[in-house]
CSV table of C-alpha atoms in Angstrom, one decimal:
chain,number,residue,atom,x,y,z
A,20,UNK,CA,118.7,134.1,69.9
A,21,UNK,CA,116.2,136.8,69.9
A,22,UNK,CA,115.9,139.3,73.1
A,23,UNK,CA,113.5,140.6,74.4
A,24,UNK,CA,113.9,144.4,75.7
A,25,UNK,CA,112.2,145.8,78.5
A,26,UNK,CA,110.2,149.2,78.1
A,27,UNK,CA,112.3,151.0,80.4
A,28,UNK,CA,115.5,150.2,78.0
A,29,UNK,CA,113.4,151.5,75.2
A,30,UNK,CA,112.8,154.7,77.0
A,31,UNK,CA,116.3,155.3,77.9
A,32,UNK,CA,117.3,154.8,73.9
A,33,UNK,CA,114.4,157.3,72.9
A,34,UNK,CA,115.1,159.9,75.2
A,35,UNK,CA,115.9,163.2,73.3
A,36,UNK,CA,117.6,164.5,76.4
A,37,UNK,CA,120.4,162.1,77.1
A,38,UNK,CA,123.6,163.5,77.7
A,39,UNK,CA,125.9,160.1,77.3
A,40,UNK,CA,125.1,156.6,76.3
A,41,UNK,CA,124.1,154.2,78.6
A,42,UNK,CA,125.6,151.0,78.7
A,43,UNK,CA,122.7,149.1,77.7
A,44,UNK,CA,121.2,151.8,75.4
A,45,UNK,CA,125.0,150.6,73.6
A,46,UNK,CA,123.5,147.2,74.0
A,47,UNK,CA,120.1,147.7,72.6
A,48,UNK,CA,122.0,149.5,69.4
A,49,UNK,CA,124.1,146.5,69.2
A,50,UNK,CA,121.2,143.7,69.7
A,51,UNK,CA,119.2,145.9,67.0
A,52,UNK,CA,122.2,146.0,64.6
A,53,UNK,CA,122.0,142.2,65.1
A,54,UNK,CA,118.2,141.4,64.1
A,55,UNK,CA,118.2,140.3,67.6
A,56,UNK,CA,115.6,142.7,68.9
A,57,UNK,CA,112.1,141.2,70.0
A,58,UNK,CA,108.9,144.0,71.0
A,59,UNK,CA,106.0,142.8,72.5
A,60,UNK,CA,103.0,144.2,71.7
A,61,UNK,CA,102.5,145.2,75.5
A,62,UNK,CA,105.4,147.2,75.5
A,63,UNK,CA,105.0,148.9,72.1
A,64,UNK,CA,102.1,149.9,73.4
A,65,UNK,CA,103.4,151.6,76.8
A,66,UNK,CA,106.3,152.8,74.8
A,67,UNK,CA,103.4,155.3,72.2
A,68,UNK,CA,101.7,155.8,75.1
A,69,UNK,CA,103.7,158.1,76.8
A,70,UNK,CA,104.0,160.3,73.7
A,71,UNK,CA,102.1,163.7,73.9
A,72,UNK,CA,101.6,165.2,70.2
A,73,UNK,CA,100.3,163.3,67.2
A,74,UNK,CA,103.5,163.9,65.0
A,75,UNK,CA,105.8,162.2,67.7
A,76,UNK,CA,103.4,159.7,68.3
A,77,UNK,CA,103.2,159.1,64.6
A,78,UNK,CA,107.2,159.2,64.3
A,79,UNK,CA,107.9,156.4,67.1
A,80,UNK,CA,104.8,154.3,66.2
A,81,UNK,CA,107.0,153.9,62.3
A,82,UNK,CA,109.8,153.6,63.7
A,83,UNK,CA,108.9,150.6,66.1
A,84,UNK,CA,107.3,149.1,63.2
A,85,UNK,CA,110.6,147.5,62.0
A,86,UNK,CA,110.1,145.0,65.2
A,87,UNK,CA,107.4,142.7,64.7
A,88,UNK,CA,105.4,142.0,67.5
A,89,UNK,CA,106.1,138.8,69.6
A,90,UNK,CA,103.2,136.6,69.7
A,91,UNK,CA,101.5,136.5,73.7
A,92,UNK,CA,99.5,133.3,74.3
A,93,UNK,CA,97.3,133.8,77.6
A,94,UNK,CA,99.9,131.1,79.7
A,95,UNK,CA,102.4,133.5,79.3
């Protein structure tokens, strides 16, 4: 079963600044390990558009390209 993980997840996981790892960053690492990881294309997009310089931006936009985007039909 694929999961689908929240932006604010994300954010905890790509945080430079963390000083331990939070339980469900450990879970995202795990789902991730497991091809279980789904990204919408909604939070992909919140997730690059909190980044400030080009090169980060550029960084964390490859990076998040492993995870195809989850396909959004308008009843959802």
């Amino acid at each position: 079963m694929k999961i689908i993980v929240d932006t604010c997840i994300w954010s905890l996981a790509l945080r430079h600044d963390r000083q331990t790892l939070h339980p469900a960053v450990k879970e995202l690492e795990e789902l991730i390990q497991e091809a279980r990881v789904q990204l919408l294309g909604p939070i992909r997009q919140e997730l690059l558009s909190g980044i400030k310089s080009d090169a980060q931006f550029l960084k964390l936009r490859d990076k998040l390209r492993a995870f195809p985007d989850f396909p959004l039909d308008s009843s959802d």
